[in-house]
Every structure is written in C-alpha cells, then in structure tokens.
Amino acid sequence: GSASTAVLDPAVESKLDRWVLAKREKDWAKADSIRSELRTVGIEPDHLRPPDQHVPVGRGAGGLDHDTEAQLDRWVQAKRDKDFSTADRIRGELRANGIEPDSLRPSDRELTQQQQQQQLGQQQLQVLQQSPTTIFAQVPTFPQTIAAYPA
C-alpha cells in the first residue's frame, strides 16, 4: 500500500502521535527532535501525518473514551497518594498510547503557576498600555525618596 496506509509498529505510531501533539502545542524544539529521530530510521512524518489529517488519541472533538478518562483519574489519584511507582507506570501506559497526561491533567501547582503567569502578564500589559505620563507619575521623585529615609 501507500505510505499513508502502511502498518507501523506501535512505538512508531506513538512517536508520530507525539510529534503531531508537539506541533499542535507549538513545542517546535520537541517536534523537530521527534521528526529527526523518525527520519533517522527512514520514516517521513510529514508524509505519514500530513497537517490536519490525523488527530492523536485524546485530542478528538468528542474527548477521551471512558477507559482513558478512568486511567487519567487513577494516575492523578496515585500522584496525590504519593504512590509514584504506580503513577509513573500509568503515565508510561498513557504515553505509549499517544496521550500526554501532564497536559491533559496538569497538577494543582501547575494550574496555580499558569494562573499566576497569566495575571502577571495581564498586569504587565496594563502597564504597557498606560501613557508614559501616567507611568512616570507613579515613580517617586528624588526629594520624595530622600524624605522616606531620614538621616
């Protein structure tokens, strides 16, 4: 058959799915690295996964299947229970199926960090949108600074 219908081993399929996912997440360094790995073994990912021709497992419009959702829930619970060997095993199984659990179920700490980064970005944008006159009006003048530190 043609390259697009060739039967590939599961490891190659998983790597192709991770390559597509990296591109969709705009992680270009990771995508380039995976593409290079595939090309060294004679696989051309651009032919096997043309743009918008393949949706990796877990990224379909209908969401994830029940078993995958349950597996993700078990992974999160194992992490919360500090059962890291189980959590690592489940993460490996999910990744072998082309699913990146860290991006589908970020930890509470990662969510907090993302929210803090978004808030900081919004604050920086608000400052940048102010006129220079408004910005400089908020900076203390030299006499005010000296007065704040008595001798």
Short mmCIF file of N, CA and C in Angstrom, two decimals:
data_model
loop_
_atom_site.label_atom_id
_atom_site.label_comp_id
_atom_site.label_asym_id
_atom_site.label_seq_id
_atom_site.Cartn_x
_atom_site.Cartn_y
_atom_site.Cartn_z
N GLY A 1 0.83 -1.20 0.00
CA GLY A 1 0.00 0.00 0.00
C GLY A 1 0.86 1.24 0.00
N SER A 2 0.19 2.37 0.07
CA SER A 2 0.91 3.65 0.09
C SER A 2 1.44 3.91 1.49
N ALA A 3 2.27 4.92 1.61
CA ALA A 3 2.87 5.24 2.90
C ALA A 3 1.80 5.60 3.92
N SER A 4 0.70 6.24 3.49
CA SER A 4 -0.31 6.67 4.44
C SER A 4 -1.12 5.51 5.00
N THR A 5 -1.09 4.35 4.34
CA THR A 5 -1.83 3.20 4.86
C THR A 5 -0.90 2.11 5.37
N ALA A 6 0.39 2.39 5.42
CA ALA A 6 1.35 1.40 5.89
C ALA A 6 1.07 1.06 7.35
N VAL A 7 1.27 -0.20 7.70
CA VAL A 7 1.10 -0.62 9.09
C VAL A 7 2.44 -0.42 9.79
N LEU A 8 2.42 0.39 10.84
CA LEU A 8 3.64 0.71 11.57
C LEU A 8 3.57 0.08 12.95
N ASP A 9 4.74 -0.17 13.54
CA ASP A 9 4.72 -0.74 14.88
C ASP A 9 4.22 0.30 15.88
N PRO A 10 3.68 -0.13 17.01
CA PRO A 10 3.09 0.80 17.98
C PRO A 10 4.05 1.89 18.47
N ALA A 11 5.33 1.57 18.60
CA ALA A 11 6.28 2.58 19.07
C ALA A 11 6.40 3.73 18.06
N VAL A 12 6.42 3.40 16.77
CA VAL A 12 6.49 4.43 15.73
C VAL A 12 5.19 5.23 15.70
N GLU A 13 4.05 4.52 15.80
CA GLU A 13 2.75 5.22 15.82
C GLU A 13 2.71 6.21 16.99
N SER A 14 3.18 5.78 18.15
CA SER A 14 3.18 6.63 19.34
C SER A 14 4.07 7.84 19.12
N LYS A 15 5.24 7.61 18.50
CA LYS A 15 6.17 8.72 18.25
C LYS A 15 5.56 9.70 17.25
N LEU A 16 4.86 9.17 16.24
CA LEU A 16 4.18 10.06 15.27
C LEU A 16 3.11 10.89 15.97
N ASP A 17 2.35 10.25 16.87
CA ASP A 17 1.31 10.97 17.60
C ASP A 17 1.92 12.06 18.49
N ARG A 18 3.04 11.74 19.15
CA ARG A 18 3.71 12.74 19.99
C ARG A 18 4.23 13.90 19.14
N TRP A 19 4.69 13.59 17.92
CA TRP A 19 5.18 14.63 17.01
C TRP A 19 4.03 15.58 16.64
N VAL A 20 2.86 15.00 16.29
CA VAL A 20 1.69 15.82 15.94
C VAL A 20 1.28 16.67 17.14
N LEU A 21 1.25 16.06 18.32
CA LEU A 21 0.85 16.78 19.52
C LEU A 21 1.82 17.93 19.82
N ALA A 22 3.11 17.67 19.69
CA ALA A 22 4.11 18.72 19.92
C ALA A 22 3.89 19.89 18.96
N LYS A 23 3.59 19.57 17.70
CA LYS A 23 3.33 20.65 16.73
C LYS A 23 2.08 21.44 17.12
N ARG A 24 1.03 20.73 17.51
CA ARG A 24 -0.22 21.42 17.89
C ARG A 24 -0.02 22.30 19.11
N GLU A 25 0.88 21.87 20.02
CA GLU A 25 1.16 22.65 21.22
C GLU A 25 2.25 23.70 20.96
N LYS A 26 2.68 23.78 19.71
CA LYS A 26 3.70 24.73 19.28
C LYS A 26 5.02 24.56 20.03
N ASP A 27 5.33 23.30 20.39
CA ASP A 27 6.61 22.98 21.01
C ASP A 27 7.54 22.55 19.87
N TRP A 28 8.04 23.55 19.16
CA TRP A 28 8.78 23.29 17.92
C TRP A 28 10.06 22.51 18.16
N ALA A 29 10.75 22.77 19.26
CA ALA A 29 12.00 22.05 19.53
C ALA A 29 11.72 20.56 19.70
N LYS A 30 10.68 20.24 20.44
CA LYS A 30 10.31 18.83 20.65
C LYS A 30 9.87 18.20 19.33
N ALA A 31 9.05 18.93 18.56
CA ALA A 31 8.58 18.40 17.27
C ALA A 31 9.75 18.14 16.33
N ASP A 32 10.68 19.07 16.27
CA ASP A 32 11.85 18.90 15.39
C ASP A 32 12.70 17.70 15.83
N SER A 33 12.85 17.54 17.14
CA SER A 33 13.64 16.44 17.67
C SER A 33 13.00 15.09 17.31
N ILE A 34 11.69 15.00 17.49
CA ILE A 34 10.99 13.75 17.17
C ILE A 34 11.05 13.47 15.67
N ARG A 35 10.86 14.51 14.86
CA ARG A 35 10.92 14.33 13.40
C ARG A 35 12.31 13.82 13.00
N SER A 36 13.36 14.38 13.60
CA SER A 36 14.72 13.93 13.28
C SER A 36 14.92 12.47 13.66
N GLU A 37 14.41 12.08 14.84
CA GLU A 37 14.51 10.68 15.26
C GLU A 37 13.82 9.76 14.25
N LEU A 38 12.63 10.15 13.81
CA LEU A 38 11.89 9.33 12.86
C LEU A 38 12.63 9.25 11.52
N ARG A 39 13.16 10.36 11.08
CA ARG A 39 13.86 10.37 9.79
C ARG A 39 15.12 9.50 9.82
N THR A 40 15.78 9.41 10.98
CA THR A 40 17.00 8.59 11.05
C THR A 40 16.69 7.11 10.85
N VAL A 41 15.43 6.71 11.07
CA VAL A 41 15.05 5.30 10.84
C VAL A 41 14.23 5.16 9.56
N GLY A 42 14.30 6.18 8.69
CA GLY A 42 13.65 6.09 7.39
C GLY A 42 12.17 6.39 7.37
N ILE A 43 11.66 7.04 8.39
CA ILE A 43 10.22 7.39 8.45
C ILE A 43 10.09 8.89 8.18
N GLU A 44 9.23 9.25 7.26
CA GLU A 44 8.99 10.66 6.94
C GLU A 44 7.65 11.07 7.53
N PRO A 45 7.67 11.72 8.72
CA PRO A 45 6.42 12.06 9.40
C PRO A 45 5.51 13.00 8.59
N ASP A 46 6.10 13.88 7.80
CA ASP A 46 5.28 14.81 7.01
C ASP A 46 4.39 14.08 6.00
N HIS A 47 4.83 12.88 5.55
CA HIS A 47 4.02 12.10 4.62
C HIS A 47 3.00 11.22 5.34
N LEU A 48 3.41 10.71 6.52
CA LEU A 48 2.53 9.81 7.26
C LEU A 48 1.48 10.54 8.09
N ARG A 49 1.78 11.77 8.49
CA ARG A 49 0.84 12.57 9.26
C ARG A 49 0.77 13.98 8.67
N PRO A 50 0.16 14.11 7.48
CA PRO A 50 0.05 15.45 6.90
C PRO A 50 -0.76 16.37 7.82
N PRO A 51 -0.58 17.67 7.73
CA PRO A 51 -1.29 18.59 8.61
C PRO A 51 -2.81 18.36 8.56
N ASP A 52 -3.42 18.34 9.75
CA ASP A 52 -4.87 18.20 9.91
C ASP A 52 -5.44 16.92 9.32
N GLN A 53 -4.60 15.92 9.07
CA GLN A 53 -5.09 14.65 8.55
C GLN A 53 -5.26 13.62 9.66
N HIS A 54 -4.59 13.86 10.81
CA HIS A 54 -4.59 12.86 11.87
C HIS A 54 -4.76 13.54 13.21
N VAL A 55 -5.71 13.08 13.99
CA VAL A 55 -5.91 13.59 15.33
C VAL A 55 -5.41 12.54 16.30
N PRO A 56 -4.40 12.86 17.11
CA PRO A 56 -3.90 11.85 18.04
C PRO A 56 -4.96 11.43 19.04
N VAL A 57 -4.78 10.24 19.60
CA VAL A 57 -5.69 9.75 20.62
C VAL A 57 -5.77 10.80 21.73
N GLY A 58 -6.97 11.06 22.17
CA GLY A 58 -7.14 12.00 23.28
C GLY A 58 -7.33 13.43 22.84
N ARG A 59 -7.28 13.70 21.57
CA ARG A 59 -7.43 15.07 21.09
C ARG A 59 -8.63 15.22 20.16
N GLY A 60 -9.47 14.23 20.09
CA GLY A 60 -10.63 14.29 19.21
C GLY A 60 -11.67 15.24 19.74
N ALA A 61 -12.58 15.65 18.89
CA ALA A 61 -13.63 16.59 19.26
C ALA A 61 -14.53 16.00 20.35
N GLY A 62 -14.69 14.68 20.35
CA GLY A 62 -15.56 14.05 21.33
C GLY A 62 -14.90 13.80 22.67
N GLY A 63 -13.64 14.19 22.83
CA GLY A 63 -12.97 13.97 24.09
C GLY A 63 -12.37 12.58 24.17
N LEU A 64 -12.12 12.14 25.38
CA LEU A 64 -11.47 10.86 25.61
C LEU A 64 -12.50 9.78 25.89
N ASP A 65 -12.12 8.53 25.60
CA ASP A 65 -13.03 7.43 25.91
C ASP A 65 -13.04 7.20 27.43
N HIS A 66 -14.05 6.46 27.89
CA HIS A 66 -14.26 6.24 29.32
C HIS A 66 -13.04 5.60 29.98
N ASP A 67 -12.46 4.57 29.33
CA ASP A 67 -11.31 3.87 29.91
C ASP A 67 -10.11 4.81 30.09
N THR A 68 -9.88 5.68 29.10
CA THR A 68 -8.76 6.61 29.20
C THR A 68 -9.01 7.63 30.31
N GLU A 69 -10.24 8.13 30.41
CA GLU A 69 -10.58 9.06 31.49
C GLU A 69 -10.34 8.40 32.84
N ALA A 70 -10.76 7.14 32.98
CA ALA A 70 -10.58 6.41 34.23
C ALA A 70 -9.09 6.23 34.53
N GLN A 71 -8.31 5.94 33.50
CA GLN A 71 -6.87 5.76 33.68
C GLN A 71 -6.23 7.09 34.11
N LEU A 72 -6.66 8.19 33.52
CA LEU A 72 -6.15 9.51 33.93
C LEU A 72 -6.52 9.79 35.39
N ASP A 73 -7.75 9.44 35.78
CA ASP A 73 -8.17 9.64 37.17
C ASP A 73 -7.31 8.83 38.13
N ARG A 74 -7.01 7.57 37.75
CA ARG A 74 -6.16 6.72 38.59
C ARG A 74 -4.75 7.31 38.70
N TRP A 75 -4.25 7.88 37.59
CA TRP A 75 -2.93 8.50 37.58
C TRP A 75 -2.89 9.68 38.55
N VAL A 76 -3.91 10.55 38.49
CA VAL A 76 -3.98 11.71 39.38
C VAL A 76 -4.05 11.24 40.84
N GLN A 77 -4.90 10.24 41.11
CA GLN A 77 -5.04 9.75 42.48
C GLN A 77 -3.74 9.14 42.99
N ALA A 78 -3.04 8.39 42.15
CA ALA A 78 -1.76 7.79 42.56
C ALA A 78 -0.76 8.89 42.92
N LYS A 79 -0.74 9.98 42.15
CA LYS A 79 0.17 11.09 42.47
C LYS A 79 -0.21 11.71 43.81
N ARG A 80 -1.52 11.93 44.03
CA ARG A 80 -1.97 12.53 45.29
C ARG A 80 -1.65 11.63 46.48
N ASP A 81 -1.71 10.31 46.25
CA ASP A 81 -1.39 9.35 47.30
C ASP A 81 0.12 9.14 47.46
N LYS A 82 0.89 9.86 46.65
CA LYS A 82 2.36 9.73 46.63
C LYS A 82 2.82 8.31 46.30
N ASP A 83 2.00 7.61 45.50
CA ASP A 83 2.34 6.26 45.01
C ASP A 83 2.99 6.48 43.63
N PHE A 84 4.23 6.93 43.65
CA PHE A 84 4.87 7.38 42.43
C PHE A 84 5.20 6.24 41.47
N SER A 85 5.43 5.04 41.98
CA SER A 85 5.71 3.92 41.06
C SER A 85 4.46 3.62 40.23
N THR A 86 3.29 3.64 40.88
CA THR A 86 2.03 3.41 40.13
C THR A 86 1.79 4.58 39.18
N ALA A 87 1.99 5.79 39.66
CA ALA A 87 1.76 6.98 38.81
C ALA A 87 2.67 6.94 37.58
N ASP A 88 3.94 6.58 37.78
CA ASP A 88 4.88 6.50 36.65
C ASP A 88 4.48 5.41 35.67
N ARG A 89 4.02 4.27 36.19
CA ARG A 89 3.60 3.17 35.31
C ARG A 89 2.40 3.60 34.47
N ILE A 90 1.40 4.24 35.12
CA ILE A 90 0.21 4.68 34.39
C ILE A 90 0.58 5.74 33.36
N ARG A 91 1.46 6.69 33.73
CA ARG A 91 1.88 7.73 32.78
C ARG A 91 2.54 7.09 31.57
N GLY A 92 3.39 6.08 31.80
CA GLY A 92 4.05 5.38 30.69
C GLY A 92 3.05 4.70 29.78
N GLU A 93 2.01 4.08 30.37
CA GLU A 93 0.98 3.42 29.55
C GLU A 93 0.23 4.45 28.71
N LEU A 94 -0.11 5.58 29.33
CA LEU A 94 -0.83 6.63 28.59
C LEU A 94 0.03 7.17 27.45
N ARG A 95 1.29 7.45 27.74
CA ARG A 95 2.19 7.99 26.71
C ARG A 95 2.39 6.99 25.58
N ALA A 96 2.42 5.70 25.91
CA ALA A 96 2.56 4.67 24.87
C ALA A 96 1.37 4.68 23.92
N ASN A 97 0.24 5.20 24.40
CA ASN A 97 -0.96 5.32 23.57
C ASN A 97 -1.11 6.73 22.98
N GLY A 98 -0.04 7.52 23.06
CA GLY A 98 -0.05 8.85 22.44
C GLY A 98 -0.78 9.90 23.26
N ILE A 99 -0.99 9.64 24.55
CA ILE A 99 -1.70 10.58 25.41
C ILE A 99 -0.69 11.18 26.38
N GLU A 100 -0.68 12.51 26.48
CA GLU A 100 0.24 13.20 27.38
C GLU A 100 -0.54 13.63 28.62
N PRO A 101 -0.47 12.82 29.70
CA PRO A 101 -1.28 13.11 30.88
C PRO A 101 -0.96 14.45 31.54
N ASP A 102 0.31 14.89 31.48
CA ASP A 102 0.67 16.15 32.12
C ASP A 102 -0.04 17.34 31.50
N SER A 103 -0.33 17.28 30.21
CA SER A 103 -1.03 18.41 29.58
C SER A 103 -2.56 18.26 29.70
N LEU A 104 -3.05 17.02 29.82
CA LEU A 104 -4.49 16.82 29.96
C LEU A 104 -4.97 17.00 31.38
N ARG A 105 -4.12 16.68 32.35
CA ARG A 105 -4.46 16.81 33.77
C ARG A 105 -3.30 17.45 34.51
N PRO A 106 -3.08 18.75 34.29
CA PRO A 106 -1.96 19.40 34.99
C PRO A 106 -2.20 19.36 36.50
N SER A 107 -1.12 19.35 37.27
CA SER A 107 -1.24 19.33 38.73
C SER A 107 -1.80 20.66 39.22
N ASP A 108 -2.29 20.65 40.46
CA ASP A 108 -2.82 21.88 41.05
C ASP A 108 -1.74 22.96 41.07
N ARG A 109 -0.49 22.55 41.37
CA ARG A 109 0.62 23.51 41.41
C ARG A 109 0.85 24.12 40.02
N GLU A 110 0.80 23.27 38.97
CA GLU A 110 0.99 23.79 37.60
C GLU A 110 -0.14 24.75 37.23
N LEU A 111 -1.38 24.42 37.62
CA LEU A 111 -2.50 25.31 37.32
C LEU A 111 -2.34 26.65 38.03
N THR A 112 -1.90 26.61 39.29
CA THR A 112 -1.67 27.84 40.05
C THR A 112 -0.58 28.68 39.39
N GLN A 113 0.51 28.02 38.97
CA GLN A 113 1.60 28.74 38.29
C GLN A 113 1.11 29.36 36.99
N GLN A 114 0.29 28.61 36.22
CA GLN A 114 -0.25 29.15 34.97
C GLN A 114 -1.12 30.37 35.24
N GLN A 115 -1.96 30.29 36.28
CA GLN A 115 -2.84 31.42 36.61
C GLN A 115 -2.01 32.63 37.04
N GLN A 116 -0.96 32.39 37.84
CA GLN A 116 -0.10 33.49 38.28
C GLN A 116 0.60 34.13 37.09
N GLN A 117 1.07 33.31 36.15
CA GLN A 117 1.73 33.85 34.96
C GLN A 117 0.75 34.67 34.13
N GLN A 118 -0.50 34.19 34.01
CA GLN A 118 -1.50 34.94 33.25
C GLN A 118 -1.80 36.28 33.92
N GLN A 119 -1.92 36.27 35.27
CA GLN A 119 -2.19 37.51 35.99
C GLN A 119 -1.04 38.49 35.83
N LEU A 120 0.20 37.98 35.95
CA LEU A 120 1.37 38.83 35.78
C LEU A 120 1.39 39.42 34.37
N GLY A 121 1.10 38.58 33.39
CA GLY A 121 1.07 39.06 32.00
C GLY A 121 0.02 40.14 31.81
N GLN A 122 -1.14 39.99 32.44
CA GLN A 122 -2.19 41.00 32.33
C GLN A 122 -1.76 42.30 32.99
N GLN A 123 -1.09 42.18 34.15
CA GLN A 123 -0.60 43.38 34.84
C GLN A 123 0.44 44.11 33.99
N GLN A 124 1.35 43.33 33.38
CA GLN A 124 2.38 43.94 32.53
C GLN A 124 1.74 44.61 31.33
N LEU A 125 0.72 43.98 30.76
CA LEU A 125 0.04 44.56 29.61
C LEU A 125 -0.65 45.86 30.00
N GLN A 126 -1.26 45.89 31.19
CA GLN A 126 -1.92 47.12 31.64
C GLN A 126 -0.91 48.25 31.78
N VAL A 127 0.27 47.95 32.31
CA VAL A 127 1.31 48.98 32.45
C VAL A 127 1.74 49.47 31.08
N LEU A 128 1.94 48.52 30.15
CA LEU A 128 2.38 48.91 28.81
C LEU A 128 1.35 49.75 28.08
N GLN A 129 0.08 49.55 28.41
CA GLN A 129 -0.98 50.30 27.73
C GLN A 129 -1.16 51.70 28.30
N GLN A 130 -0.52 51.98 29.44
CA GLN A 130 -0.62 53.32 30.02
C GLN A 130 0.28 54.28 29.25
N SER A 131 -0.08 55.54 29.31
CA SER A 131 0.77 56.54 28.65
C SER A 131 2.02 56.74 29.49
N PRO A 132 3.12 57.17 28.86
CA PRO A 132 4.35 57.43 29.62
C PRO A 132 4.13 58.43 30.75
N THR A 133 3.26 59.40 30.56
CA THR A 133 2.98 60.40 31.60
C THR A 133 2.41 59.73 32.83
N THR A 134 1.48 58.80 32.61
CA THR A 134 0.86 58.08 33.74
C THR A 134 1.89 57.22 34.45
N ILE A 135 2.75 56.56 33.69
CA ILE A 135 3.77 55.70 34.29
C ILE A 135 4.72 56.53 35.15
N PHE A 136 5.21 57.65 34.62
CA PHE A 136 6.18 58.46 35.35
C PHE A 136 5.54 59.15 36.56
N ALA A 137 4.24 59.40 36.51
CA ALA A 137 3.56 60.00 37.66
C ALA A 137 3.57 59.04 38.85
N GLN A 138 3.72 57.75 38.59
CA GLN A 138 3.72 56.75 39.67
C GLN A 138 5.10 56.54 40.26
N VAL A 139 6.15 57.07 39.62
CA VAL A 139 7.52 56.89 40.10
C VAL A 139 7.82 58.02 41.07
N PRO A 140 8.30 57.69 42.30
CA PRO A 140 8.59 58.76 43.26
C PRO A 140 9.73 59.66 42.77
N THR A 141 9.62 60.92 43.06
CA THR A 141 10.68 61.85 42.66
C THR A 141 11.83 61.74 43.66
N PHE A 142 12.94 62.32 43.30
CA PHE A 142 14.13 62.24 44.15
C PHE A 142 13.88 62.80 45.55
N PRO A 143 13.30 63.99 45.71
CA PRO A 143 13.06 64.52 47.06
C PRO A 143 12.15 63.60 47.89
N GLN A 144 11.16 63.00 47.27
CA GLN A 144 10.27 62.08 48.00
C GLN A 144 11.05 60.85 48.48
N THR A 145 11.97 60.39 47.66
CA THR A 145 12.77 59.22 48.01
C THR A 145 13.67 59.54 49.20
N ILE A 146 14.31 60.73 49.19
CA ILE A 146 15.18 61.16 50.29
C ILE A 146 14.38 61.32 51.56
N ALA A 147 13.19 61.90 51.47
CA ALA A 147 12.35 62.14 52.64
C ALA A 147 11.93 60.82 53.29
N ALA A 148 11.85 59.77 52.51
CA ALA A 148 11.45 58.47 53.04
C ALA A 148 12.53 57.83 53.91
N TYR A 149 13.77 58.31 53.81
CA TYR A 149 14.89 57.76 54.57
C TYR A 149 15.51 58.86 55.42
N PRO A 150 14.99 59.06 56.62
CA PRO A 150 15.58 60.12 57.47
C PRO A 150 17.02 59.80 57.86
N ALA A 151 17.80 60.85 58.07
CA ALA A 151 19.24 60.68 58.35
C ALA A 151 19.48 60.08 59.72
#
